[in-house]
CSV table of C-alpha atoms and ligand atoms in Angstrom, one decimal:
chain,number,residue,atom,x,y,z
A,1,MET,CA,0.0,0.0,0.0
A,2,ILE,CA,1.2,3.5,-0.8
A,3,PRO,CA,0.4,5.5,2.3
A,4,ASN,CA,-1.4,8.9,2.3
A,5,LEU,CA,-3.1,8.5,-1.0
A,6,PRO,CA,-6.9,9.1,-1.0
A,7,GLY,CA,-9.2,6.2,-1.0
A,8,ILE,CA,-12.4,5.9,-3.0
A,9,HIS,CA,-15.9,6.9,-2.3
A,10,ILE,CA,-18.8,5.2,-4.2
A,11,VAL,CA,-21.1,8.1,-4.9
A,12,ALA,CA,-23.9,6.1,-6.4
A,13,THR,CA,-24.8,2.7,-7.7
A,14,GLY,CA,-27.2,1.0,-10.2
A,15,HIS,CA,-27.9,-2.4,-11.5
A,16,TYR,CA,-30.0,-4.2,-14.1
A,17,ALA,CA,-30.8,-7.8,-15.0
A,18,PRO,CA,-32.7,-9.0,-18.1
A,19,PRO,CA,-36.4,-9.6,-17.3
A,20,LYS,CA,-36.4,-13.3,-18.4
A,21,VAL,CA,-36.1,-15.5,-15.4
A,22,VAL,CA,-34.9,-19.1,-15.8
A,23,THR,CA,-35.6,-21.3,-12.8
A,24,ASN,CA,-33.9,-24.5,-11.9
A,25,ASP,CA,-37.1,-26.3,-12.9
A,26,ASP,CA,-36.9,-24.6,-16.3
A,27,LEU,CA,-33.3,-26.0,-16.7
A,28,SER,CA,-34.5,-29.5,-15.6
A,29,GLU,CA,-36.7,-29.5,-18.7
A,30,ILE,CA,-33.7,-29.2,-21.1
A,31,ILE,CA,-30.9,-31.1,-19.2
A,32,ASP,CA,-30.6,-33.9,-16.7
A,33,THR,CA,-30.7,-31.9,-13.5
A,34,ASN,CA,-33.1,-30.9,-10.8
A,35,ASP,CA,-33.9,-28.0,-8.4
A,36,GLU,CA,-32.8,-29.9,-5.3
A,37,TRP,CA,-29.4,-30.8,-6.7
A,38,ILE,CA,-28.7,-27.2,-7.9
A,39,LYS,CA,-29.9,-25.6,-4.7
A,40,LYS,CA,-28.0,-28.0,-2.4
A,41,ARG,CA,-24.7,-27.8,-4.4
A,42,THR,CA,-24.8,-24.1,-5.2
A,43,GLY,CA,-27.6,-22.2,-3.5
A,44,ILE,CA,-28.8,-20.9,-6.9
A,45,GLU,CA,-32.6,-20.9,-7.5
A,46,ARG,CA,-33.0,-18.7,-10.6
A,47,ARG,CA,-30.9,-16.7,-13.0
A,48,HIS,CA,-31.8,-14.1,-15.7
A,49,PHE,CA,-31.0,-14.7,-19.3
A,50,SER,CA,-31.0,-12.1,-22.0
A,51,GLU,CA,-33.5,-12.4,-24.8
A,52,GLY,CA,-31.8,-10.4,-27.4
A,53,GLU,CA,-30.4,-7.7,-25.1
A,54,THR,CA,-26.7,-7.1,-25.6
A,55,ASN,CA,-24.0,-6.6,-23.1
A,56,THR,CA,-24.1,-2.9,-24.0
A,57,ASP,CA,-27.9,-2.7,-23.5
A,58,ILE,CA,-27.7,-4.0,-19.9
A,59,ALA,CA,-24.5,-2.1,-19.0
A,60,VAL,CA,-26.2,1.1,-20.2
A,61,ASN,CA,-29.3,0.4,-18.0
A,62,ALA,CA,-27.1,-0.1,-15.0
A,63,ALA,CA,-25.0,3.0,-15.8
A,64,LYS,CA,-28.0,5.2,-16.4
A,65,GLU,CA,-29.3,4.3,-13.0
A,66,ALA,CA,-25.9,5.0,-11.3
A,67,LEU,CA,-25.5,8.3,-13.1
A,68,ALA,CA,-29.0,9.4,-12.3
A,69,ASN,CA,-28.6,8.5,-8.6
A,70,SER,CA,-25.2,10.4,-8.5
A,71,GLY,CA,-26.6,13.6,-10.0
A,72,ILE,CA,-23.2,14.3,-11.5
A,73,ASP,CA,-22.5,16.1,-14.8
A,74,VAL,CA,-21.0,13.6,-17.3
A,75,ASN,CA,-18.5,16.3,-18.3
A,76,ASP,CA,-16.8,15.6,-15.0
A,77,LEU,CA,-16.1,11.9,-15.8
A,78,ALA,CA,-12.5,10.9,-16.0
A,79,ALA,CA,-13.3,7.6,-17.7
A,80,CYS,CA,-15.9,5.0,-18.6
A,81,ILE,CA,-14.7,1.5,-17.8
A,82,VAL,CA,-16.6,-1.8,-18.2
A,83,ALA,CA,-15.3,-5.1,-16.6
A,84,THR,CA,-16.5,-8.0,-18.7
A,85,PHE,CA,-15.4,-11.3,-20.3
A,86,SER,CA,-18.5,-11.5,-22.5
A,87,PRO,CA,-18.3,-8.4,-24.7
A,88,ASP,CA,-20.5,-7.9,-27.7
A,89,TYR,CA,-17.5,-7.5,-30.1
A,90,TYR,CA,-13.8,-8.2,-29.9
A,91,SER,CA,-13.7,-4.6,-30.8
A,92,PRO,CA,-15.1,-2.0,-30.1
A,93,SER,CA,-15.3,-2.5,-26.4
A,94,VAL,CA,-18.5,-2.5,-24.4
A,95,ALA,CA,-17.3,0.6,-22.7
A,96,CYS,CA,-17.1,2.4,-26.1
A,97,MET,CA,-20.6,1.4,-26.9
A,98,VAL,CA,-21.9,2.5,-23.5
A,99,HIS,CA,-20.0,5.8,-24.1
A,100,LYS,CA,-21.9,6.2,-27.4
A,101,GLU,CA,-25.3,5.3,-25.9
A,102,LEU,CA,-24.9,7.6,-23.0
A,103,GLY,CA,-23.6,10.4,-25.3
A,104,LEU,CA,-20.5,10.9,-23.2
A,105,PRO,CA,-18.1,13.8,-24.1
A,106,GLU,CA,-15.2,12.9,-26.4
A,107,ASP,CA,-12.6,13.6,-23.7
A,108,VAL,CA,-13.9,10.7,-21.6
A,109,PRO,CA,-11.8,7.7,-22.4
A,110,ALA,CA,-13.5,4.3,-22.6
A,111,PHE,CA,-12.2,0.7,-22.4
A,112,ASP,CA,-12.9,-2.7,-21.1
A,113,ILE,CA,-11.1,-4.8,-18.5
A,114,ASN,CA,-11.1,-8.6,-18.6
A,115,ALA,CA,-10.2,-10.2,-15.3
A,116,ALA,CA,-13.2,-12.5,-15.4
A,117,CYS,CA,-15.0,-12.6,-12.1
A,118,SER,CA,-12.4,-10.4,-10.4
A,119,GLY,CA,-12.9,-7.8,-13.1
A,120,PHE,CA,-15.0,-5.3,-11.2
A,121,ILE,CA,-12.5,-5.2,-8.3
A,122,TYR,CA,-9.5,-4.9,-10.7
A,123,GLY,CA,-11.6,-2.1,-12.1
A,124,LEU,CA,-11.8,-0.3,-8.8
A,125,GLU,CA,-8.0,-0.4,-8.6
A,126,VAL,CA,-7.6,0.9,-12.2
A,127,ALA,CA,-10.3,3.6,-11.5
A,128,ARG,CA,-8.5,4.9,-8.5
A,129,GLY,CA,-5.2,5.0,-10.4
A,130,ILE,CA,-6.9,7.1,-13.2
A,131,LEU,CA,-8.6,9.4,-10.7
A,132,LEU,CA,-5.3,10.0,-8.9
A,133,GLN,CA,-3.8,11.6,-12.0
A,134,SER,CA,-6.9,13.2,-13.5
A,135,GLU,CA,-8.3,16.7,-13.4
A,136,LYS,CA,-11.8,15.3,-13.5
A,137,LYS,CA,-13.6,14.3,-10.4
A,138,TYR,CA,-15.7,11.2,-11.2
A,139,LEU,CA,-15.4,7.8,-12.9
A,140,LEU,CA,-18.1,5.4,-14.2
A,141,LEU,CA,-17.3,1.8,-13.7
A,142,CYS,CA,-19.6,-1.1,-14.7
A,143,GLY,CA,-19.4,-4.9,-14.4
A,144,SER,CA,-21.6,-6.3,-17.1
A,145,GLU,CA,-22.0,-9.8,-18.6
A,146,ILE,CA,-24.1,-11.7,-21.0
A,147,ILE,CA,-22.9,-15.2,-20.1
A,148,SER,CA,-25.9,-17.0,-21.5
A,149,LYS,CA,-24.5,-16.7,-25.0
A,150,VAL,CA,-21.3,-18.6,-24.1
A,151,LEU,CA,-23.0,-21.4,-22.1
A,152,ASP,CA,-23.0,-24.9,-23.3
A,153,MET,CA,-26.6,-25.8,-22.5
A,154,GLU,CA,-25.7,-29.5,-22.7
A,155,ASP,CA,-23.1,-29.3,-20.0
A,156,ARG,CA,-25.0,-29.6,-16.7
A,157,GLY,CA,-21.9,-28.9,-14.7
A,158,THR,CA,-21.6,-25.3,-16.0
A,159,CYS,CA,-24.9,-24.1,-17.5
A,160,ILE,CA,-26.7,-24.2,-14.2
A,161,LEU,CA,-24.2,-21.8,-12.6
A,162,PHE,CA,-24.3,-18.6,-14.6
A,163,GLY,CA,-26.6,-15.7,-15.4
A,164,ASP,CA,-26.7,-12.3,-17.1
A,165,GLY,CA,-26.6,-8.9,-15.4
A,166,ALA,CA,-24.9,-5.6,-14.9
A,167,GLY,CA,-24.0,-3.3,-12.1
A,168,ALA,CA,-22.5,0.2,-12.1
A,169,VAL,CA,-20.9,2.6,-9.8
A,170,VAL,CA,-19.9,6.3,-9.9
A,171,ILE,CA,-16.7,6.8,-8.0
A,172,GLU,CA,-14.7,9.8,-6.7
A,173,LEU,CA,-11.6,10.0,-4.6
A,174,SER,CA,-11.9,10.8,-0.9
A,175,GLU,CA,-9.1,11.8,1.6
A,176,ASP,CA,-11.3,10.4,4.4
A,177,LYS,CA,-11.8,6.9,3.1
A,178,GLN,CA,-9.4,4.1,3.7
A,179,TYR,CA,-8.6,1.9,0.7
A,180,VAL,CA,-6.3,-1.1,0.5
A,181,SER,CA,-6.2,-3.8,-2.1
A,182,TYR,CA,-4.7,-7.2,-2.7
A,183,LEU,CA,-4.7,-8.4,-6.4
A,184,GLY,CA,-3.1,-11.3,-8.1
A,185,ALA,CA,-3.1,-13.7,-11.0
A,186,LYS,CA,-1.7,-17.1,-12.0
A,187,GLY,CA,-2.1,-18.1,-15.7
A,188,ASN,CA,-4.1,-21.2,-16.0
A,189,SER,CA,-6.4,-22.2,-19.0
A,190,ASP,CA,-7.3,-25.6,-17.6
A,191,TYR,CA,-9.7,-24.7,-14.7
A,192,ILE,CA,-11.9,-22.3,-16.6
A,193,PHE,CA,-11.7,-21.1,-20.1
A,194,VAL,CA,-13.8,-19.9,-23.0
A,195,PRO,CA,-12.0,-20.7,-26.3
A,196,ASN,CA,-11.4,-18.1,-28.9
A,197,ALA,CA,-13.2,-20.1,-31.6
A,198,ASP,CA,-16.2,-20.0,-33.8
A,199,ASP,CA,-19.6,-19.4,-32.1
A,200,GLU,CA,-20.3,-23.1,-31.8
A,201,LYS,CA,-17.2,-23.8,-29.7
A,202,ARG,CA,-17.0,-20.5,-27.8
A,203,LYS,CA,-18.5,-21.9,-24.6
A,204,VAL,CA,-17.5,-21.9,-20.9
A,205,HIS,CA,-15.4,-25.0,-20.0
A,206,MET,CA,-14.8,-25.6,-16.3
A,207,GLU,CA,-13.3,-28.1,-14.0
A,208,GLY,CA,-15.7,-27.4,-11.2
A,209,ASN,CA,-13.9,-29.3,-8.4
A,210,ASN,CA,-10.6,-27.5,-9.1
A,211,VAL,CA,-12.3,-24.1,-9.2
A,212,PHE,CA,-14.1,-24.9,-5.9
A,213,ARG,CA,-10.8,-25.7,-4.2
A,214,PHE,CA,-9.1,-22.7,-5.7
A,215,ALA,CA,-12.0,-20.5,-4.4
A,216,VAL,CA,-12.1,-21.8,-0.8
A,217,THR,CA,-8.3,-21.2,-0.4
A,218,THR,CA,-8.0,-18.0,-2.4
A,219,VAL,CA,-10.9,-16.0,-0.9
A,220,PRO,CA,-9.9,-16.4,2.7
A,221,LYS,CA,-6.3,-15.5,1.8
A,222,CYS,CA,-7.5,-12.3,0.0
A,223,ILE,CA,-9.6,-11.3,3.0
A,224,GLU,CA,-6.7,-12.0,5.4
A,225,GLU,CA,-4.2,-10.0,3.3
A,226,VAL,CA,-6.6,-7.1,3.0
A,227,LEU,CA,-7.3,-7.0,6.7
A,228,LYS,CA,-3.5,-7.2,7.4
A,229,LYS,CA,-2.7,-4.3,5.0
A,230,ALA,CA,-5.6,-2.3,6.5
A,231,ASN,CA,-4.6,-3.1,10.1
A,232,LEU,CA,-8.2,-4.1,10.8
A,233,SER,CA,-9.6,-7.0,12.7
A,234,LYS,CA,-12.3,-9.1,10.9
A,235,ASP,CA,-14.8,-7.8,13.4
A,236,GLU,CA,-14.2,-4.2,12.4
A,237,VAL,CA,-15.5,-4.9,8.9
A,238,THR,CA,-19.2,-4.2,8.5
A,239,HIS,CA,-19.9,-6.3,5.3
A,240,TYR,CA,-18.0,-8.8,3.3
A,241,VAL,CA,-19.1,-8.7,-0.4
A,242,CYS,CA,-18.0,-11.8,-2.0
A,243,HIS,CA,-18.2,-12.8,-5.7
A,244,GLN,CA,-21.5,-14.6,-6.0
A,245,ALA,CA,-20.5,-18.0,-7.4
A,246,ASN,CA,-21.7,-20.5,-5.0
A,247,LYS,CA,-23.3,-20.4,-1.5
A,248,ARG,CA,-21.1,-23.3,-0.3
A,249,ILE,CA,-18.0,-21.3,-1.2
A,250,ILE,CA,-19.2,-18.3,0.7
A,251,GLU,CA,-20.3,-20.4,3.7
A,252,GLY,CA,-16.9,-22.2,3.6
A,253,VAL,CA,-15.0,-18.9,3.7
A,254,ALA,CA,-17.1,-17.6,6.6
A,255,SER,CA,-16.6,-20.7,8.5
A,256,LYS,CA,-12.8,-20.9,7.8
A,257,LEU,CA,-12.3,-17.3,9.0
A,258,ASP,CA,-14.9,-17.6,11.8
A,259,ILE,CA,-16.8,-14.6,10.5
A,260,PRO,CA,-20.7,-14.6,11.0
A,261,ILE,CA,-22.3,-15.6,7.8
A,262,GLU,CA,-24.8,-12.7,8.2
A,263,LYS,CA,-21.9,-10.4,7.3
A,264,PHE,CA,-21.9,-11.9,3.8
A,265,TYR,CA,-24.8,-10.6,1.8
A,266,MET,CA,-25.9,-13.1,-0.8
A,267,ASN,CA,-28.1,-12.7,-3.9
A,268,LEU,CA,-26.8,-15.6,-6.0
A,269,MET,CA,-30.1,-17.3,-5.4
A,270,GLU,CA,-31.7,-14.8,-7.7
A,271,TYR,CA,-28.9,-14.2,-10.3
A,272,GLY,CA,-26.5,-17.2,-10.3
A,273,ASN,CA,-23.0,-16.3,-11.1
A,274,THR,CA,-22.9,-13.0,-13.1
A,275,SER,CA,-19.0,-12.9,-13.1
A,276,ALA,CA,-17.8,-9.3,-13.2
A,277,ALA,CA,-21.3,-8.0,-12.5
A,278,SER,CA,-21.8,-9.9,-9.2
A,279,VAL,CA,-20.0,-7.5,-6.8
A,280,PRO,CA,-21.5,-4.3,-8.2
A,281,ILE,CA,-25.0,-5.8,-8.3
A,282,VAL,CA,-24.6,-6.7,-4.6
A,283,LEU,CA,-23.4,-3.2,-3.7
A,284,SER,CA,-26.3,-1.7,-5.6
A,285,GLU,CA,-28.9,-3.9,-4.0
A,286,MET,CA,-27.5,-3.3,-0.5
A,287,ASN,CA,-27.4,0.4,-1.2
A,288,LYS,CA,-31.0,0.4,-2.5
A,289,ASP,CA,-32.1,-1.4,0.7
A,290,GLY,CA,-30.4,1.2,2.9
A,291,MET,CA,-28.0,-1.4,4.3
A,292,LEU,CA,-24.9,0.7,3.7
A,293,LYS,CA,-24.1,3.6,6.1
A,294,PRO,CA,-21.4,6.2,5.8
A,295,GLY,CA,-18.2,4.9,7.4
A,296,ASP,CA,-19.1,1.2,6.9
A,297,LYS,CA,-16.0,-0.8,6.2
A,298,ILE,CA,-16.6,-3.2,3.3
A,299,VAL,CA,-14.3,-5.9,2.0
A,300,CYS,CA,-15.1,-6.9,-1.5
A,301,VAL,CA,-13.5,-10.1,-2.9
A,302,GLY,CA,-13.5,-11.6,-6.4
A,303,PHE,CA,-11.9,-14.7,-7.9
A,304,GLY,CA,-12.2,-16.4,-11.2
A,305,ALA,CA,-10.8,-17.4,-14.6
A,306,GLY,CA,-7.3,-16.3,-15.3
A,307,LEU,CA,-6.8,-17.4,-12.7
A,308,THR,CA,-7.4,-14.0,-11.0
A,309,TRP,CA,-8.2,-12.9,-7.5
A,310,ALA,CA,-8.8,-9.5,-5.9
A,311,GLY,CA,-9.8,-8.1,-2.6
A,312,VAL,CA,-10.3,-4.5,-1.6
A,313,LEU,CA,-11.3,-2.6,1.6
A,314,ILE,CA,-13.5,0.4,0.8
A,315,GLU,CA,-15.4,2.7,3.2
A,316,TRP,CA,-18.9,3.7,2.4
E,1,COA,N1,-27.4,-31.8,-11.9
E,1,COA,C1,-27.4,-33.0,-11.4
E,1,COA,N2,-26.3,-33.7,-11.2
E,1,COA,C2,-25.1,-33.1,-11.6
E,1,COA,C3,-25.1,-31.8,-12.1
E,1,COA,C4,-26.3,-31.1,-12.3
E,1,COA,N3,-26.4,-29.9,-12.7
E,1,COA,N4,-23.8,-31.4,-12.4
E,1,COA,C5,-23.1,-32.5,-12.1
E,1,COA,N5,-23.8,-33.5,-11.6
E,1,COA,C6,-23.4,-34.8,-11.1
E,1,COA,C7,-22.1,-35.2,-11.7
E,1,COA,O1,-22.2,-35.8,-12.9
E,1,COA,C8,-21.6,-36.2,-10.6
E,1,COA,O2,-22.3,-37.4,-10.8
E,1,COA,P1,-21.6,-38.8,-10.6
E,1,COA,O3,-21.3,-38.8,-9.1
E,1,COA,O4,-22.6,-39.8,-11.0
E,1,COA,O5,-20.4,-38.8,-11.4
E,1,COA,C9,-22.2,-35.6,-9.3
E,1,COA,O6,-23.2,-34.7,-9.7
E,1,COA,C10,-21.2,-34.9,-8.5
E,1,COA,O7,-20.5,-34.0,-9.4
E,1,COA,P2,-19.3,-33.0,-8.9
E,1,COA,O8,-18.9,-32.2,-10.1
E,1,COA,O9,-18.3,-33.8,-8.1
E,1,COA,O10,-20.2,-32.1,-7.9
E,1,COA,P3,-19.7,-30.9,-7.0
E,1,COA,O11,-20.2,-31.2,-5.7
E,1,COA,O12,-18.3,-30.6,-7.2
E,1,COA,O13,-20.5,-29.7,-7.6
E,1,COA,C11,-20.2,-27.7,-8.9
E,1,COA,C12,-20.3,-29.2,-8.9
E,1,COA,C13,-19.9,-27.2,-10.3
E,1,COA,C14,-21.5,-27.1,-8.4
E,1,COA,C15,-19.0,-27.3,-7.9
E,1,COA,O14,-17.8,-28.0,-8.3
E,1,COA,C16,-18.7,-25.9,-8.0
E,1,COA,O15,-19.5,-25.0,-7.6
E,1,COA,N6,-17.5,-25.5,-8.4
E,1,COA,C17,-17.1,-24.1,-8.5
E,1,COA,C18,-17.6,-23.5,-9.8
E,1,COA,C19,-17.6,-22.0,-9.8
E,1,COA,O16,-17.9,-21.4,-8.9
E,1,COA,N7,-17.2,-21.5,-11.0
E,1,COA,C20,-17.1,-20.1,-11.3
E,1,COA,C21,-15.9,-19.5,-10.6
E,1,COA,S1,-15.8,-17.8,-10.9
């Protein structure tokens, strides 16, 4: 950690998921699975799948809500960033298309970040870096995924896990807010990968057991490292916002670190795993529900393909 640099303040949040809900029972009509198995192994009950909505469409909806809630002038944006592994095009980026749809000024740079499910938290780190050297005050950061288009609906080990959705935040720097981060990566295309091939083959492949083991060791490590850097005890943290992949992973982390499970907000029952969108959707839901109070200390943790991992401490 570089001391004495300002932390970040999340000024406003927004989120959006496509209206089409796919229940576990719906999936059991197309593959050999059932509601009981999915709920027991993952905690997931439903997910939202796009019906023609693009990644740009859903990112724009989340971004519009965050911008409206913030009340800021878009001329004061230092950048527009989207974290995603499921963009509409190789190029242009989702961020550039969001930029177009929102009519952002031309001096606002726009680009995507791909760190899979750690993408939004990588994005917070990048956002802070940009704001530290910008004359502009705010930054728009989204996590947005249309994962349904890269799901192999014949692979019951993966297609039950994921869903589509988008979350967005408007960020500014704050001298009063503590910020520490712990980010890492270890190249591995065996555990989770989406091949760069024609549309037929561009599907999520995953070794579920290996990913599970990776998650239950990496997430506690991220939390411990963040707490150590922040010089905080686990009890001083108000909320732990964990990437919403699997209820058993989150319960395993809580039990390993002996942190009450109530401190881990979960909405994976409703959305499944929305990769880079999961953490900002949680923050937006908690914010909407009035659960976040100024000064709350929040540890956000992501992990996923790459392999990548990321933890941050932010203050509300
Ligand atoms: N419905 C019913 N049965 C299923 C199933 C499904 N959707 N998917 C797998 N099974 C079966 C398997 O075929 C296997 O059957 P068998 O014993 O007859 O061979 C059995 O259930 C157990 O499979 P296994 O893969 O060992 O189950 P698991 O307890 O490891 O759970 C996951 C599988 C995918 C839920 C779990 O490994 C997991 O959550 N991994 C992490 C994935 C993740 O979070 N990825 C994203 C990271 S960002």
